[in-house]
CSV table of N, CA, C and O in Angstrom, one decimal:
chain,number,residue,atom,x,y,z
A,66,ILE,N,-2.8,5.2,5.2
A,66,ILE,CA,-2.6,6.5,4.6
A,66,ILE,C,-1.8,6.4,3.2
A,66,ILE,O,-2.1,7.1,2.3
A,67,SER,N,-0.9,5.4,3.2
A,67,SER,CA,-0.2,5.1,2.0
A,67,SER,C,-1.1,4.7,0.9
A,67,SER,O,-1.0,5.1,-0.3
A,68,ALA,N,-2.2,3.9,1.2
A,68,ALA,CA,-3.2,3.5,0.2
A,68,ALA,C,-3.9,4.8,-0.3
A,68,ALA,O,-4.3,4.8,-1.5
A,69,CYS,N,-4.1,5.7,0.5
A,69,CYS,CA,-4.8,7.0,0.0
A,69,CYS,C,-3.9,7.7,-1.0
A,69,CYS,O,-4.5,8.2,-2.0
A,70,GLY,N,-2.6,7.6,-0.9
A,70,GLY,CA,-1.8,8.2,-1.9
A,70,GLY,C,-1.8,7.5,-3.2
A,70,GLY,O,-1.9,8.1,-4.3
A,71,ARG,N,-1.8,6.1,-3.2
A,71,ARG,CA,-1.9,5.4,-4.4
A,71,ARG,C,-3.2,5.6,-5.1
A,71,ARG,O,-3.3,5.5,-6.3
A,72,GLY,N,-4.3,5.8,-4.3
A,72,GLY,CA,-5.6,6.1,-4.9
A,72,GLY,C,-5.9,7.5,-5.1
A,72,GLY,O,-7.1,7.9,-5.4
A,73,MET,N,-4.9,8.4,-5.0
A,73,MET,CA,-5.1,9.9,-5.2
A,73,MET,C,-6.2,10.4,-4.3
A,73,MET,O,-6.9,11.3,-4.6
A,74,ARG,N,-6.3,9.9,-3.1
A,74,ARG,CA,-7.3,10.3,-2.1
A,74,ARG,C,-6.7,10.9,-0.8
A,74,ARG,O,-7.0,10.5,0.3
A,75,TRP,N,-5.7,11.8,-1.0
A,75,TRP,CA,-5.0,12.4,0.1
A,75,TRP,C,-6.0,13.1,1.1
A,75,TRP,O,-5.7,13.1,2.3
A,76,PRO,N,-7.2,13.6,0.7
A,76,PRO,CA,-8.1,14.1,1.7
A,76,PRO,C,-8.5,13.1,2.8
A,76,PRO,O,-8.7,13.4,3.9
A,77,ILE,N,-8.6,11.9,2.3
A,77,ILE,CA,-9.0,10.8,3.3
A,77,ILE,C,-7.8,10.6,4.3
A,77,ILE,O,-8.1,10.4,5.4
A,78,GLY,N,-6.6,10.7,3.8
A,78,GLY,CA,-5.5,10.6,4.6
A,78,GLY,C,-5.5,11.6,5.7
A,78,GLY,O,-5.1,11.4,6.9
A,79,LEU,N,-5.8,12.9,5.3
A,79,LEU,CA,-6.0,14.0,6.3
A,79,LEU,C,-7.0,13.6,7.3
A,79,LEU,O,-6.9,13.9,8.5
A,80,GLU,N,-8.1,13.1,6.9
A,80,GLU,CA,-9.2,12.7,7.8
A,80,GLU,C,-8.7,11.6,8.8
A,80,GLU,O,-9.1,11.7,10.0
A,81,VAL,N,-7.9,10.7,8.3
A,81,VAL,CA,-7.4,9.7,9.2
A,81,VAL,C,-6.5,10.3,10.3
A,81,VAL,O,-6.5,10.0,11.5
A,82,LEU,N,-5.6,11.3,9.8
A,82,LEU,CA,-4.8,12.0,10.8
A,82,LEU,C,-5.6,12.7,11.8
A,82,LEU,O,-5.3,12.6,13.0
A,83,GLU,N,-6.6,13.4,11.4
A,83,GLU,CA,-7.4,14.2,12.3
A,83,GLU,C,-8.2,13.2,13.3
A,83,GLU,O,-8.4,13.5,14.4
A,84,ALA,N,-8.7,12.1,12.7
A,84,ALA,CA,-9.5,11.2,13.6
A,84,ALA,C,-8.6,10.6,14.6
A,84,ALA,O,-9.0,10.4,15.8
A,85,SER,N,-7.3,10.3,14.3
A,85,SER,CA,-6.4,9.7,15.3
A,85,SER,C,-6.1,10.8,16.4
A,85,SER,O,-6.1,10.4,17.6
A,86,ARG,N,-6.0,12.0,16.0
A,86,ARG,CA,-5.7,13.1,16.9
A,86,ARG,C,-6.9,13.3,17.9
A,86,ARG,O,-6.8,13.4,19.1
A,87,ARG,N,-8.1,13.3,17.3
A,87,ARG,CA,-9.3,13.4,18.1
A,87,ARG,C,-9.5,12.3,19.1
A,87,ARG,O,-10.1,12.5,20.2
A,88,ARG,N,-9.0,11.1,18.8
A,88,ARG,CA,-9.0,10.0,19.7
A,88,ARG,C,-7.9,10.0,20.7
A,88,ARG,O,-7.6,9.0,21.3
A,89,LEU,N,-7.2,11.1,20.7
A,89,LEU,CA,-6.0,11.3,21.6
A,89,LEU,C,-4.9,10.4,21.3
A,89,LEU,O,-4.1,10.0,22.2
A,90,LEU,N,-4.8,9.9,20.0
A,90,LEU,CA,-3.6,9.2,19.6
A,90,LEU,C,-2.6,10.2,19.0
A,90,LEU,O,-3.0,11.1,18.3
A,91,GLN,N,-1.4,9.9,19.3
A,91,GLN,CA,-0.3,10.8,18.9
A,91,GLN,C,0.1,10.5,17.4
A,91,GLN,O,0.6,9.4,17.2
A,92,PRO,N,-0.1,11.4,16.5
A,92,PRO,CA,0.3,11.1,15.1
A,92,PRO,C,1.9,10.9,15.1
A,92,PRO,O,2.5,11.7,15.8
A,93,ASP,N,2.4,9.9,14.4
A,93,ASP,CA,3.8,9.7,14.5
A,93,ASP,C,4.4,10.1,13.1
A,93,ASP,O,3.8,10.5,12.2
A,94,ALA,N,5.8,10.1,13.1
A,94,ALA,CA,6.5,10.5,12.0
A,94,ALA,C,6.2,9.7,10.7
A,94,ALA,O,6.1,10.3,9.6
A,95,MET,N,6.0,8.4,10.9
A,95,MET,CA,5.6,7.6,9.7
A,95,MET,C,4.3,8.0,9.1
A,95,MET,O,4.1,8.0,7.9
A,96,MET,N,3.3,8.3,10.0
A,96,MET,CA,2.0,8.7,9.5
A,96,MET,C,2.1,10.0,8.7
A,96,MET,O,1.6,10.1,7.6
A,97,CYS,N,2.9,10.9,9.2
A,97,CYS,CA,3.1,12.2,8.5
A,97,CYS,C,3.9,12.0,7.2
A,97,CYS,O,3.6,12.6,6.2
A,98,THR,N,4.9,11.1,7.2
A,98,THR,CA,5.6,10.8,6.0
A,98,THR,C,4.7,10.3,4.9
A,98,THR,O,4.7,10.7,3.7
A,99,ALA,N,3.8,9.3,5.3
A,99,ALA,CA,2.9,8.7,4.4
A,99,ALA,C,1.9,9.7,3.8
A,99,ALA,O,1.6,9.7,2.6
A,100,LEU,N,1.5,10.7,4.6
A,100,LEU,CA,0.5,11.7,4.2
A,100,LEU,C,1.2,12.7,3.2
A,100,LEU,O,0.6,13.0,2.2
A,101,ILE,N,2.4,13.1,3.5
A,101,ILE,CA,3.1,14.0,2.6
A,101,ILE,C,3.4,13.3,1.3
A,101,ILE,O,3.2,13.9,0.2
A,102,ALA,N,3.7,12.0,1.3
A,102,ALA,CA,3.9,11.2,0.1
A,102,ALA,C,2.6,11.1,-0.7
A,102,ALA,O,2.6,11.1,-1.9
A,103,ALA,N,1.5,10.9,0.0
A,103,ALA,CA,0.2,10.8,-0.6
A,103,ALA,C,-0.1,12.1,-1.3
A,103,ALA,O,-0.6,12.1,-2.5
A,104,CYS,N,0.2,13.2,-0.7
A,104,CYS,CA,-0.1,14.5,-1.3
A,104,CYS,C,0.8,14.7,-2.6
A,104,CYS,O,0.4,15.2,-3.6
A,105,ARG,N,2.0,14.2,-2.5
A,105,ARG,CA,3.0,14.3,-3.6
A,105,ARG,C,2.4,13.5,-4.8
A,105,ARG,O,2.4,14.0,-5.9
A,106,GLN,N,2.0,12.3,-4.5
A,106,GLN,CA,1.5,11.4,-5.6
A,106,GLN,C,0.2,12.0,-6.2
A,106,GLN,O,0.0,11.8,-7.4
A,107,ALA,N,-0.5,12.8,-5.5
A,107,ALA,CA,-1.8,13.4,-6.0
A,107,ALA,C,-1.5,14.8,-6.6
A,107,ALA,O,-2.5,15.5,-6.9
A,108,SER,N,-0.2,15.2,-6.6
A,108,SER,CA,0.1,16.5,-7.0
A,108,SER,C,-0.5,17.6,-6.2
A,108,SER,O,-0.8,18.7,-6.6
A,109,ALA,N,-0.7,17.3,-4.9
A,109,ALA,CA,-1.3,18.3,-4.0
A,109,ALA,C,-0.1,18.9,-3.2
A,109,ALA,O,-0.1,18.8,-1.9
A,110,TRP,N,0.8,19.5,-3.9
A,110,TRP,CA,2.0,20.1,-3.2
A,110,TRP,C,1.7,21.0,-2.1
A,110,TRP,O,2.3,21.1,-1.1
A,111,TRP,N,0.6,21.8,-2.3
A,111,TRP,CA,0.2,22.8,-1.3
A,111,TRP,C,-0.2,22.2,0.0
A,111,TRP,O,0.1,22.7,1.1
A,112,GLN,N,-0.8,21.0,0.0
A,112,GLN,CA,-1.2,20.3,1.2
A,112,GLN,C,0.0,19.7,1.9
A,112,GLN,O,0.1,19.7,3.1
A,113,ALA,N,1.0,19.2,1.1
A,113,ALA,CA,2.2,18.7,1.6
A,113,ALA,C,2.9,19.8,2.4
A,113,ALA,O,3.4,19.6,3.5
A,114,LEU,N,2.9,21.0,1.8
A,114,LEU,CA,3.6,22.1,2.5
A,114,LEU,C,2.8,22.5,3.7
A,114,LEU,O,3.4,22.9,4.8
A,115,ALA,N,1.5,22.5,3.7
A,115,ALA,CA,0.7,22.9,4.9
A,115,ALA,C,1.0,21.9,6.0
A,115,ALA,O,1.1,22.3,7.2
A,116,LEU,N,1.1,20.6,5.7
A,116,LEU,CA,1.3,19.6,6.8
A,116,LEU,C,2.7,19.8,7.3
A,116,LEU,O,2.9,19.8,8.5
A,117,LEU,N,3.7,20.1,6.4
A,117,LEU,CA,5.1,20.3,6.9
A,117,LEU,C,5.1,21.5,7.8
A,117,LEU,O,5.8,21.5,8.9
A,118,ALA,N,4.4,22.6,7.4
A,118,ALA,CA,4.4,23.8,8.3
A,118,ALA,C,3.8,23.5,9.6
A,118,ALA,O,4.2,24.0,10.7
A,119,ASP,N,2.7,22.7,9.7
A,119,ASP,CA,2.1,22.3,10.9
A,119,ASP,C,3.1,21.6,11.8
A,119,ASP,O,3.1,21.7,13.0
A,120,MET,N,3.8,20.7,11.1
A,120,MET,CA,4.8,19.9,11.9
A,120,MET,C,5.9,20.8,12.5
A,120,MET,O,6.3,20.7,13.6
A,121,GLU,N,6.4,21.8,11.6
A,121,GLU,CA,7.4,22.7,12.1
A,121,GLU,C,6.9,23.5,13.3
A,121,GLU,O,7.7,23.9,14.2
A,122,GLN,N,5.6,23.9,13.3
A,122,GLN,CA,5.1,24.7,14.4
A,122,GLN,C,4.6,23.8,15.6
A,122,GLN,O,4.1,24.4,16.6
A,123,GLY,N,4.6,22.5,15.5
A,123,GLY,CA,4.2,21.7,16.5
A,123,GLY,C,2.7,21.7,16.7
A,123,GLY,O,2.1,21.4,17.8
A,124,CYS,N,1.9,22.0,15.6
A,124,CYS,CA,0.5,22.1,15.7
A,124,CYS,C,-0.1,20.7,15.8
A,124,CYS,O,0.4,19.7,15.2
A,125,ARG,N,-1.2,20.6,16.4
A,125,ARG,CA,-2.1,19.4,16.5
A,125,ARG,C,-1.3,18.2,17.0
A,125,ARG,O,-1.6,17.0,16.6
A,126,GLY,N,-0.3,18.4,17.8
A,126,GLY,CA,0.5,17.2,18.3
A,126,GLY,C,1.3,16.5,17.3
A,126,GLY,O,1.7,15.4,17.6
A,127,LEU,N,1.6,17.2,16.2
A,127,LEU,CA,2.4,16.5,15.2
A,127,LEU,C,3.9,16.5,15.6
A,127,LEU,O,4.4,17.4,16.3
A,128,PRO,N,4.6,15.5,15.1
A,128,PRO,CA,6.1,15.4,15.5
A,128,PRO,C,6.9,16.5,14.7
A,128,PRO,O,6.4,17.0,13.7
A,129,GLU,N,8.0,16.7,15.2
A,129,GLU,CA,8.9,17.6,14.5
A,129,GLU,C,9.4,17.0,13.2
A,129,GLU,O,9.7,15.8,13.1
A,130,PRO,N,9.4,17.8,12.1
A,130,PRO,CA,9.8,17.2,10.8
A,130,PRO,C,11.3,16.8,10.8
A,130,PRO,O,12.1,17.5,11.4
A,131,GLY,N,11.6,15.8,10.0
A,131,GLY,CA,12.9,15.4,9.8
A,131,GLY,C,13.3,15.4,8.3
A,131,GLY,O,12.5,15.9,7.5
A,132,VAL,N,14.4,14.9,8.0
A,132,VAL,CA,14.9,14.9,6.6
A,132,VAL,C,13.9,14.3,5.6
A,132,VAL,O,13.6,14.8,4.6
A,133,VAL,N,13.3,13.2,6.0
A,133,VAL,CA,12.4,12.5,5.1
A,133,VAL,C,11.2,13.3,4.8
A,133,VAL,O,10.7,13.3,3.7
A,134,HIS,N,10.7,14.1,5.8
A,134,HIS,CA,9.5,15.0,5.6
A,134,HIS,C,9.8,16.1,4.6
A,134,HIS,O,9.1,16.4,3.7
A,135,TYR,N,11.0,16.7,4.9
A,135,TYR,CA,11.4,17.8,4.0
A,135,TYR,C,11.7,17.3,2.6
A,135,TYR,O,11.3,17.9,1.6
A,136,SER,N,12.3,16.1,2.5
A,136,SER,CA,12.6,15.6,1.2
A,136,SER,C,11.3,15.2,0.4
A,136,SER,O,11.2,15.5,-0.8
A,137,ALA,N,10.3,14.7,1.1
A,137,ALA,CA,9.1,14.4,0.4
A,137,ALA,C,8.4,15.7,0.0
A,137,ALA,O,7.8,15.7,-1.1
A,138,ALA,N,8.4,16.7,0.8
A,138,ALA,CA,7.8,18.0,0.4
A,138,ALA,C,8.6,18.6,-0.8
A,138,ALA,O,8.0,19.2,-1.7
A,139,VAL,N,9.9,18.5,-0.8
A,139,VAL,CA,10.7,19.0,-1.9
A,139,VAL,C,10.3,18.3,-3.2
A,139,VAL,O,10.1,18.9,-4.2
A,140,SER,N,10.1,17.0,-3.1
A,140,SER,CA,9.7,16.2,-4.2
A,140,SER,C,8.3,16.6,-4.7
A,140,SER,O,8.0,16.7,-5.9
A,141,ALA,N,7.4,16.9,-3.8
A,141,ALA,CA,6.0,17.3,-4.1
A,141,ALA,C,6.1,18.6,-4.9
A,141,ALA,O,5.4,18.8,-5.9
A,142,CYS,N,6.9,19.6,-4.4
A,142,CYS,CA,7.1,20.9,-5.1
A,142,CYS,C,7.7,20.7,-6.5
A,142,CYS,O,7.3,21.3,-7.4
A,143,GLU,N,8.7,19.8,-6.5
A,143,GLU,CA,9.4,19.6,-7.8
A,143,GLU,C,8.4,19.0,-8.8
A,143,GLU,O,8.3,19.5,-10.0
A,144,LEU,N,7.6,18.0,-8.4
A,144,LEU,CA,6.6,17.5,-9.3
A,144,LEU,C,5.5,18.5,-9.8
A,144,LEU,O,5.0,18.4,-10.9
A,145,GLY,N,5.2,19.4,-8.9
A,145,GLY,CA,4.3,20.5,-9.2
A,145,GLY,C,4.9,21.6,-10.0
A,145,GLY,O,4.1,22.6,-10.3
A,146,GLY,N,6.2,21.6,-10.2
A,146,GLY,CA,6.8,22.7,-10.9
A,146,GLY,C,7.1,23.9,-10.1
A,146,GLY,O,7.4,25.0,-10.6
A,147,TYR,N,7.1,23.8,-8.8
A,147,TYR,CA,7.4,24.9,-7.9
A,147,TYR,C,8.8,24.8,-7.4
A,147,TYR,O,9.1,24.5,-6.2
A,148,TRP,N,9.7,25.1,-8.3
A,148,TRP,CA,11.2,25.0,-8.0
A,148,TRP,C,11.6,25.9,-6.9
A,148,TRP,O,12.5,25.6,-6.1
A,149,ALA,N,11.1,27.2,-6.9
A,149,ALA,CA,11.5,28.1,-5.9
A,149,ALA,C,11.2,27.6,-4.5
A,149,ALA,O,12.0,27.8,-3.6
A,150,MET,N,10.0,27.0,-4.3
A,150,MET,CA,9.7,26.5,-3.0
A,150,MET,C,10.5,25.3,-2.7
A,150,MET,O,11.0,25.1,-1.5
A,151,ALA,N,10.8,24.5,-3.6
A,151,ALA,CA,11.7,23.3,-3.4
A,151,ALA,C,13.1,23.8,-2.9
A,151,ALA,O,13.6,23.2,-2.0
A,152,LEU,N,13.6,24.8,-3.6
A,152,LEU,CA,14.9,25.4,-3.2
A,152,LEU,C,14.8,26.0,-1.8
A,152,LEU,O,15.8,25.9,-1.0
A,153,ALA,N,13.7,26.6,-1.5
A,153,ALA,CA,13.6,27.2,-0.1
A,153,ALA,C,13.5,26.1,0.9
A,153,ALA,O,14.1,26.3,2.0
A,154,LEU,N,12.9,25.0,0.6
A,154,LEU,CA,12.9,23.9,1.6
A,154,LEU,C,14.3,23.3,1.8
A,154,LEU,O,14.6,23.0,2.9
A,155,LEU,N,15.0,23.2,0.7
A,155,LEU,CA,16.4,22.7,0.9
A,155,LEU,C,17.2,23.7,1.7
A,155,LEU,O,18.1,23.3,2.5
A,156,ALA,N,17.0,25.0,1.6
A,156,ALA,CA,17.7,26.0,2.4
A,156,ALA,C,17.3,25.8,3.9
A,156,ALA,O,18.1,25.9,4.8
A,157,THR,N,16.0,25.5,4.1
A,157,THR,CA,15.5,25.3,5.5
A,157,THR,C,16.2,24.1,6.1
A,157,THR,O,16.6,24.1,7.3
A,158,LEU,N,16.4,23.0,5.3
A,158,LEU,CA,17.2,21.9,5.8
A,158,LEU,C,18.6,22.3,6.3
A,158,LEU,O,19.0,21.8,7.3
A,159,ALA,N,19.2,23.1,5.5
A,159,ALA,CA,20.6,23.5,5.9
A,159,ALA,C,20.6,24.3,7.2
A,159,ALA,O,21.4,24.1,8.0
A,160,VAL,N,19.6,25.2,7.3
A,160,VAL,CA,19.5,26.0,8.5
A,160,VAL,C,19.2,25.1,9.7
A,160,VAL,O,19.8,25.4,10.8
A,161,ARG,N,18.5,24.1,9.6
A,161,ARG,CA,18.2,23.2,10.7
A,161,ARG,C,19.3,22.2,10.9
A,161,ARG,O,19.2,21.3,11.8
A,162,GLY,N,20.4,22.2,10.1
A,162,GLY,CA,21.5,21.3,10.3
A,162,GLY,C,21.3,19.9,9.8
A,162,GLY,O,21.9,19.0,10.2
A,163,LEU,N,20.3,19.8,8.8
A,163,LEU,CA,20.0,18.5,8.3
A,163,LEU,C,20.5,18.4,6.8
A,163,LEU,O,20.6,19.4,6.1
A,164,ALA,N,20.9,17.2,6.4
A,164,ALA,CA,21.4,17.0,5.1
A,164,ALA,C,20.3,16.4,4.2
A,164,ALA,O,19.7,15.5,4.6
A,165,ALA,N,20.2,17.0,3.1
A,165,ALA,CA,19.1,16.6,2.1
A,165,ALA,C,19.5,15.2,1.6
A,165,ALA,O,20.6,14.9,1.4
A,166,ASN,N,18.4,14.5,1.3
A,166,ASN,CA,18.6,13.2,0.6
A,166,ASN,C,17.9,13.1,-0.7
A,166,ASN,O,17.4,12.0,-1.1
A,167,VAL,N,17.7,14.2,-1.4
A,167,VAL,CA,17.0,14.3,-2.6
A,167,VAL,C,18.0,14.6,-3.7
A,167,VAL,O,19.0,15.2,-3.5
């Protein structure tokens, strides 16, 4: 999935995530971190946010998001110029009792 980010091919990373889920493999936190980072590198901030939202809701067997996931999503929003969303994510971190590392 990390290679997908370097190649600006985040949709392939999403396919890998879905394929693992279909094979009854549990997507882990590292896989989700790599995919959010891949979206960030490709300036696909909206997809990073969608994955983070799925993690927050426990959709598709995804793990609960941690500081690293929120930080990567904040970075994606920042690179995309969506400062209001970045600030909202930082506020969510505070509500969840997590300390930002960005």
